[in-house]
Tab-separated table of C-alpha atoms in Angstrom:
chain	number	residue	atom	x	y	z
V	26	MET	CA	14.252	-0.961	-17.467
V	27	LYS	CA	11.819	0.442	-14.914
V	28	SER	CA	10.703	4.037	-14.866
V	29	PRO	CA	11.671	5.694	-11.553
V	30	SER	CA	8.323	7.463	-11.472
V	31	LEU	CA	6.555	4.101	-11.503
V	32	SER	CA	8.522	2.470	-8.702
V	33	ARG	CA	5.536	2.845	-6.400
V	34	ARG	CA	2.367	0.798	-6.573
V	35	ARG	CA	0.098	3.842	-6.572
V	36	ALA	CA	0.282	7.558	-6.855
V	37	LEU	CA	-1.901	10.108	-5.079
V	38	THR	CA	-5.192	8.442	-4.194
V	39	ILE	CA	-6.037	9.817	-0.766
V	40	CYS	CA	-5.284	13.308	0.461
V	41	GLY	CA	-5.723	14.526	3.998
V	42	ALA	CA	-7.679	17.739	4.401
V	43	PHE	CA	-5.813	19.546	7.170
V	44	ALA	CA	-6.060	23.165	8.227
V	45	GLY	CA	-3.772	25.129	10.499
V	46	ILE	CA	-1.389	22.290	11.362
V	47	PRO	CA	1.974	23.436	12.767
V	48	VAL	CA	5.176	21.734	11.672
V	49	LEU	CA	7.557	20.067	14.109
V	50	ASN	CA	9.423	23.305	14.780
V	51	SER	CA	6.228	25.010	15.899
V	52	ASP	CA	6.743	28.105	18.019
V	53	ARG	CA	4.015	27.009	20.391
V	54	THR	CA	5.175	26.054	23.854
V	55	ALA	CA	5.775	22.394	24.616
V	56	SER	CA	3.108	22.518	27.322
V	57	ASP	CA	0.440	23.641	24.863
V	58	PRO	CA	-1.837	20.591	24.568
V	59	SER	CA	-3.028	21.699	21.126
V	60	THR	CA	0.396	21.399	19.472
V	61	LEU	CA	0.477	19.041	16.499
V	62	TYR	CA	3.862	17.877	15.248
V	63	ARG	CA	4.520	16.752	11.682
V	64	TRP	CA	7.122	14.381	10.231
V	65	ASN	CA	7.661	14.181	6.463
V	66	GLY	CA	9.776	11.461	4.896
V	67	THR	CA	9.559	8.319	2.797
V	68	SER	CA	8.469	4.744	3.395
V	69	LEU	CA	9.228	2.013	0.845
V	70	GLY	CA	10.152	4.764	-1.577
V	71	SER	CA	6.893	6.697	-1.291
V	72	PRO	CA	6.233	10.107	0.284
V	73	SER	CA	4.928	9.645	3.814
V	74	ARG	CA	4.053	11.719	6.852
V	75	LEU	CA	2.993	11.485	10.447
V	76	LEU	CA	0.894	14.031	12.311
V	77	LEU	CA	1.186	13.729	16.085
V	78	TYR	CA	-0.945	15.649	18.565
V	79	HIS	CA	0.945	15.687	21.854
V	80	PRO	CA	1.716	18.126	24.681
V	81	ASN	CA	5.442	17.401	24.892
V	82	ARG	CA	7.965	18.203	22.166
V	83	ALA	CA	10.701	15.973	23.553
V	84	SER	CA	8.365	12.996	23.560
V	85	ALA	CA	7.328	13.734	19.985
V	86	GLU	CA	10.937	13.917	18.828
V	87	ARG	CA	11.838	10.719	20.665
V	88	VAL	CA	8.970	8.690	19.222
V	89	LEU	CA	9.569	10.035	15.720
V	90	ALA	CA	13.149	8.782	15.972
V	91	LEU	CA	11.795	5.346	16.905
V	92	CYS	CA	9.405	5.447	13.952
V	93	THR	CA	12.039	6.412	11.394
V	94	ALA	CA	14.366	3.673	12.680
V	95	GLU	CA	11.542	1.142	12.291
V	96	ILE	CA	10.806	2.304	8.739
V	97	GLU	CA	14.478	1.875	7.859
V	98	ARG	CA	14.498	-1.629	9.380
V	99	LEU	CA	11.417	-2.684	7.430
V	100	GLU	CA	12.778	-1.271	4.184
V	101	ARG	CA	15.678	-3.717	4.544
V	102	ILE	CA	13.037	-6.451	4.376
V	103	PHE	CA	10.430	-5.301	1.845
V	104	ALA	CA	11.916	-2.665	-0.481
V	105	LEU	CA	12.285	-3.914	-4.065
V	106	TYR	CA	14.556	-0.992	-4.944
V	107	ARG	CA	17.157	-1.936	-2.299
V	108	ASP	CA	19.575	-4.608	-3.476
V	109	ASP	CA	20.151	-5.723	0.120
V	110	SER	CA	16.496	-6.239	1.107
V	111	GLU	CA	15.153	-9.708	1.822
V	112	VAL	CA	12.689	-9.519	-1.064
V	113	ALA	CA	15.345	-8.307	-3.506
V	114	CYS	CA	17.706	-11.098	-2.443
V	115	LEU	CA	14.904	-13.649	-2.780
V	116	ASN	CA	14.081	-12.487	-6.292
V	117	ARG	CA	17.754	-12.501	-7.297
V	118	ASP	CA	18.798	-15.832	-5.742
V	119	GLY	CA	15.520	-17.739	-5.694
V	120	ARG	CA	15.736	-18.375	-1.957
V	121	ILE	CA	16.748	-16.818	1.359
V	122	THR	CA	17.519	-18.547	4.638
V	123	ALA	CA	16.365	-17.519	8.124
V	124	PRO	CA	13.732	-15.034	6.904
V	125	SER	CA	12.595	-12.333	9.296
V	126	HIS	CA	9.449	-12.681	11.374
V	127	ASP	CA	8.044	-9.620	9.605
V	128	LEU	CA	8.427	-11.223	6.178
V	129	LEU	CA	6.759	-14.433	7.354
V	130	VAL	CA	3.798	-12.528	8.823
V	131	VAL	CA	3.219	-10.734	5.525
V	132	LEU	CA	3.654	-13.895	3.455
V	133	ALA	CA	1.125	-15.709	5.647
V	134	GLU	CA	-1.459	-13.012	4.897
V	135	CYS	CA	-0.569	-13.233	1.203
V	136	GLY	CA	-1.285	-16.953	1.329
V	137	ARG	CA	-4.621	-16.418	3.030
V	138	LEU	CA	-5.707	-13.831	0.471
V	139	SER	CA	-4.567	-15.987	-2.407
V	140	VAL	CA	-6.887	-18.753	-1.230
V	141	LEU	CA	-9.815	-16.463	-0.424
V	142	SER	CA	-9.577	-14.659	-3.768
V	143	GLY	CA	-9.315	-17.859	-5.802
V	144	GLY	CA	-5.768	-16.949	-6.837
V	145	ALA	CA	-6.607	-13.434	-8.039
V	146	PHE	CA	-4.365	-11.928	-5.342
V	147	ASP	CA	-0.911	-13.276	-6.159
V	148	VAL	CA	2.297	-11.557	-5.092
V	149	THR	CA	4.338	-13.537	-7.638
V	150	VAL	CA	3.162	-11.136	-10.382
V	151	GLN	CA	6.577	-9.436	-10.503
V	152	PRO	CA	7.421	-11.124	-13.864
V	153	LEU	CA	4.354	-9.434	-15.349
V	154	TRP	CA	5.499	-6.087	-13.994
V	155	ASN	CA	8.962	-6.663	-15.470
V	156	LEU	CA	7.446	-7.558	-18.846
V	157	TYR	CA	5.194	-4.506	-19.045
V	158	ALA	CA	7.835	-2.107	-17.736
V	159	THR	CA	10.372	-3.353	-20.277
V	160	HIS	CA	7.799	-3.304	-23.077
V	161	PHE	CA	6.700	0.285	-22.456
V	162	PHE	CA	9.886	1.873	-21.097
V	163	GLY	CA	12.686	-0.206	-22.598
V	164	VAL	CA	12.415	1.289	-26.080
V	165	PRO	CA	13.043	4.827	-27.391
V	166	VAL	CA	9.452	5.238	-28.598
V	167	PRO	CA	6.890	3.684	-26.207
V	168	PRO	CA	4.291	1.503	-27.970
V	169	THR	CA	0.585	2.199	-27.713
V	170	GLU	CA	-0.381	-1.458	-27.284
V	171	GLY	CA	0.629	-4.027	-24.710
V	172	PRO	CA	3.048	-6.955	-24.983
V	173	GLU	CA	2.489	-9.770	-27.443
V	174	PRO	CA	0.269	-12.650	-26.244
V	175	HIS	CA	3.155	-15.126	-26.294
V	176	ALA	CA	5.229	-12.836	-24.063
V	177	ILE	CA	2.336	-12.466	-21.617
V	178	ALA	CA	1.876	-16.251	-21.586
V	179	SER	CA	5.567	-16.747	-20.771
V	180	ALA	CA	5.365	-14.283	-17.876
V	181	LEU	CA	2.127	-15.830	-16.627
V	182	ALA	CA	3.838	-19.218	-16.458
V	183	LEU	CA	6.001	-17.729	-13.695
V	184	VAL	CA	3.043	-16.435	-11.660
V	185	ASP	CA	2.322	-19.196	-9.158
V	186	TRP	CA	1.906	-18.434	-5.463
V	187	SER	CA	1.040	-22.063	-4.741
V	188	GLY	CA	4.652	-23.074	-5.421
V	189	VAL	CA	6.227	-20.601	-3.001
V	190	GLU	CA	7.781	-22.286	0.023
V	191	PHE	CA	8.114	-20.272	3.197
V	192	GLY	CA	8.888	-21.095	6.804
V	193	PHE	CA	11.318	-20.292	9.597
V	194	ARG	CA	14.219	-21.912	7.773
V	195	GLN	CA	13.831	-20.412	4.328
V	196	VAL	CA	11.684	-18.785	1.665
V	197	ALA	CA	12.112	-20.313	-1.774
V	198	LEU	CA	10.706	-19.724	-5.236
V	199	PRO	CA	10.098	-22.925	-7.215
V	200	ARG	CA	11.382	-21.831	-10.645
V	201	PRO	CA	14.058	-19.537	-12.071
V	202	GLY	CA	12.661	-16.217	-13.233
V	203	MET	CA	9.961	-16.001	-10.561
V	204	GLY	CA	9.789	-12.970	-8.309
V	205	LEU	CA	7.724	-11.463	-5.520
V	206	THR	CA	6.379	-7.965	-5.114
V	207	LEU	CA	4.868	-7.087	-1.759
V	208	ASN	CA	3.933	-3.565	-2.853
V	209	GLY	CA	0.253	-4.452	-2.428
V	210	ILE	CA	0.563	-5.241	1.283
V	211	ALA	CA	3.893	-4.178	2.804
V	212	GLN	CA	3.119	-0.460	3.135
V	213	GLY	CA	0.110	-1.378	5.234
V	214	TYR	CA	2.275	-3.612	7.403
V	215	VAL	CA	4.748	-0.754	7.894
V	216	THR	CA	1.852	1.501	8.874
V	217	ASP	CA	0.629	-1.004	11.481
V	218	ARG	CA	4.110	-1.238	12.988
V	219	ILE	CA	4.418	2.542	13.250
V	220	ILE	CA	0.942	2.919	14.732
V	221	GLY	CA	1.876	0.241	17.275
V	222	ILE	CA	4.942	2.228	18.340
V	223	LEU	CA	2.848	5.371	18.732
V	224	ARG	CA	0.165	3.602	20.779
V	225	ASP	CA	2.777	1.966	23.016
V	226	ASN	CA	4.248	5.381	23.729
V	227	GLY	CA	0.946	6.976	24.712
V	228	PHE	CA	0.126	8.921	21.545
V	229	ASP	CA	-3.645	9.065	21.277
V	230	ARG	CA	-4.221	11.603	18.458
V	231	VAL	CA	-2.361	10.626	15.327
V	232	LEU	CA	-2.750	10.527	11.563
V	233	SER	CA	-0.292	8.546	9.468
V	234	ASP	CA	-0.245	8.917	5.689
V	235	PHE	CA	2.137	6.409	4.110
V	236	GLY	CA	2.514	6.115	0.374
V	237	ARG	CA	-0.243	8.694	-0.176
V	238	SER	CA	-2.774	5.900	-0.147
V	239	GLU	CA	-2.544	4.218	3.276
V	240	LEU	CA	-4.085	6.312	6.016
V	241	CYS	CA	-4.479	5.335	9.651
V	242	VAL	CA	-5.739	7.408	12.558
V	243	ILE	CA	-5.770	7.200	16.326
V	244	GLY	CA	-8.289	9.382	18.147
V	245	ARG	CA	-9.751	12.667	16.991
V	246	HIS	CA	-8.416	15.760	15.278
V	247	PRO	CA	-7.082	18.449	17.660
V	248	ASP	CA	-10.270	20.438	16.991
V	249	ASP	CA	-12.170	17.542	18.620
V	250	ARG	CA	-13.690	16.400	15.331
V	251	PRO	CA	-13.007	13.457	13.034
V	252	TRP	CA	-10.050	13.647	10.702
V	253	GLN	CA	-11.249	14.571	7.227
V	254	VAL	CA	-9.782	12.826	4.197
V	255	GLY	CA	-10.505	13.399	0.547
V	256	LEU	CA	-10.918	10.328	-1.644
V	257	ALA	CA	-9.580	10.997	-5.130
V	258	ASP	CA	-11.834	10.580	-8.143
V	259	PRO	CA	-10.165	7.833	-10.254
V	260	ARG	CA	-11.311	9.558	-13.462
V	261	HIS	CA	-9.913	12.909	-12.306
V	262	PRO	CA	-7.282	12.124	-9.645
V	263	ASP	CA	-6.660	15.802	-8.963
V	264	LYS	CA	-10.239	16.110	-7.656
V	265	PHE	CA	-12.084	14.553	-4.723
V	266	ALA	CA	-14.926	12.120	-5.301
V	267	LEU	CA	-15.826	12.104	-1.604
V	268	VAL	CA	-14.728	13.738	1.624
V	269	LEU	CA	-14.892	11.288	4.505
V	270	ASP	CA	-14.678	11.466	8.282
V	271	LEU	CA	-12.176	9.060	9.794
V	272	LEU	CA	-12.189	8.433	13.541
V	273	GLN	CA	-10.301	5.180	14.038
V	274	GLY	CA	-8.604	2.551	11.916
V	275	SER	CA	-7.212	2.499	8.408
V	276	LEU	CA	-8.302	3.546	4.936
V	277	CYS	CA	-6.336	2.254	1.946
V	278	THR	CA	-6.935	2.754	-1.764
V	279	SER	CA	-5.836	0.940	-4.928
V	280	GLY	CA	-6.324	2.270	-8.441
V	281	GLY	CA	-4.760	1.494	-11.788
V	282	TYR	CA	-4.585	5.238	-12.517
V	283	GLY	CA	-1.891	5.537	-9.833
V	284	THR	CA	0.722	3.674	-11.876
V	285	LYS	CA	-0.009	3.744	-15.597
V	286	PHE	CA	2.223	2.346	-18.321
V	287	GLU	CA	0.732	4.695	-20.925
V	288	ALA	CA	-1.470	7.763	-21.014
V	289	THR	CA	-4.897	6.149	-21.397
V	290	GLY	CA	-4.546	3.934	-18.321
V	291	LYS	CA	-5.605	0.812	-20.205
V	292	TYR	CA	-2.302	-0.759	-19.182
V	293	HIS	CA	-1.460	-0.431	-15.509
V	294	HIS	CA	0.231	-2.306	-12.670
V	295	LEU	CA	-2.735	-4.221	-11.170
V	296	PHE	CA	-2.777	-7.454	-13.131
V	297	ASP	CA	-5.445	-10.063	-13.768
V	298	THR	CA	-3.646	-13.304	-12.918
V	299	VAL	CA	-5.789	-15.310	-15.348
V	300	THR	CA	-5.206	-13.252	-18.494
V	301	GLY	CA	-2.035	-11.327	-17.652
V	302	ALA	CA	-3.758	-8.096	-18.698
V	303	SER	CA	-4.427	-5.158	-16.411
V	304	ALA	CA	-7.549	-5.732	-14.289
V	305	CYS	CA	-10.510	-3.655	-15.416
V	306	HIS	CA	-13.422	-4.584	-13.121
V	307	TYR	CA	-13.022	-1.308	-11.193
V	308	ILE	CA	-11.079	1.921	-11.480
V	309	GLY	CA	-10.687	2.428	-7.740
V	310	VAL	CA	-11.115	0.437	-4.524
V	311	SER	CA	-10.918	1.831	-0.993
V	312	VAL	CA	-11.055	-0.385	2.086
V	313	PHE	CA	-11.743	0.537	5.719
V	314	ALA	CA	-10.287	-1.881	8.299
V	315	PRO	CA	-8.817	-1.862	11.805
V	316	SER	CA	-5.474	-3.072	10.377
V	317	ALA	CA	-3.657	-1.119	7.676
V	318	MET	CA	-2.084	-4.323	6.355
V	319	VAL	CA	-5.520	-5.863	5.888
V	320	ALA	CA	-6.911	-2.685	4.305
V	321	ASP	CA	-3.890	-2.400	2.008
V	322	ALA	CA	-3.978	-6.012	0.863
V	323	LEU	CA	-7.756	-6.142	0.484
V	324	SER	CA	-7.839	-2.983	-1.621
V	325	THR	CA	-5.518	-4.720	-4.072
V	326	ALA	CA	-7.274	-8.079	-3.794
V	327	LEU	CA	-10.729	-6.608	-4.434
V	328	TYR	CA	-9.426	-4.620	-7.393
V	329	VAL	CA	-8.175	-7.740	-9.179
V	330	THR	CA	-10.842	-10.196	-7.968
V	331	PRO	CA	-13.902	-10.678	-10.230
V	332	PRO	CA	-16.856	-8.754	-8.742
V	333	GLY	CA	-18.821	-11.937	-8.165
V	334	ARG	CA	-16.246	-13.024	-5.600
V	335	GLY	CA	-15.782	-9.636	-3.955
V	336	GLN	CA	-18.614	-9.937	-1.455
V	337	GLU	CA	-17.461	-13.419	-0.491
V	338	LEU	CA	-13.895	-12.233	-0.039
V	339	LEU	CA	-14.947	-9.319	2.149
V	340	ALA	CA	-17.169	-11.591	4.253
V	341	SER	CA	-14.026	-13.309	5.523
V	342	TYR	CA	-13.015	-10.050	7.245
V	343	PRO	CA	-15.793	-9.063	9.706
V	344	GLY	CA	-16.121	-5.337	10.268
V	345	VAL	CA	-14.258	-4.440	7.079
V	346	THR	CA	-16.033	-2.366	4.427
V	347	ALA	CA	-15.135	-1.085	0.981
V	348	LEU	CA	-16.014	1.520	-1.620
V	349	VAL	CA	-15.537	0.341	-5.207
V	350	THR	CA	-15.666	2.674	-8.192
V	351	LEU	CA	-16.949	1.193	-11.442
V	352	PRO	CA	-15.515	2.277	-14.818
V	353	ASP	CA	-18.473	4.643	-15.327
V	354	GLY	CA	-17.695	6.401	-12.034
V	355	VAL	CA	-20.521	4.882	-9.984
V	356	ILE	CA	-19.431	4.135	-6.408
V	357	GLN	CA	-20.742	1.021	-4.693
V	358	HIS	CA	-20.520	0.051	-1.023
V	359	LEU	CA	-19.398	-3.420	0.023
V	360	PRO	CA	-20.882	-5.322	1.648
V	361	ALA	CA	-23.959	-4.146	-0.242
């Protein structure tokens, strides 16, 4: 049994700081170049929004319709909670034929990160998620400690990216009981697709906020300044640790505090693929990158990768930087 409130990889980790933004039904005239239109909805089950600065209402409505149709299309590929999605069918049947181009693109990046992280980033961790969710939420009185070592070992035996077969003809899992979760990368891919639609349609001042932890901007705020975003303090997620200016590109954050199995946060959804326990090197990782998919995946990869390999991992992505928060709250910049 999986708690509905924990169906997302992360909770609130980045909040936009916006002042005076009109909603889509703004009473400003369509010719007013300062009008900013807002869309609120969901993407892969998480609250999401788009803020579009554009002089023409009809154009804003048209492109928002394109964006929502694209989100729906991608959910039919990546959403674990949809029985008809490609990932859900793969996990249920062990294989799918004629996978979509979108799925293959994401899986290729998963493979690259698995190699670069020495196996720390592994999207076959779904059996660990299932174990922990059942352990903590499948009983009337939730335990205070994690699963038994033998149960963790059994789940770990099913975590093996190297055995996953994928190509134009099929995607196949090598053993019964294995499963994929693309929650650490797919939201970023969705963001990139939506930003691409907006760019192609001439939108040059945009902020997208998907999953409350994947931000991407095009251009400047309507006040001709950078967009301001507040980075949550992992020890006190209702407060900001930093307020940052964002002018271009993506900012994505991973933190175990976003999806906790119990109150202390000792057990959370970001797993160490060597031990099967929740990773504890950091309490928060934020990555800045031109691509939201890269920022999304790297924020997860850095969180679970031993610190000694973090610099090396980041070096494979020129121009990408990160902020990592240590358990004592100290924030470090990578590369150092």
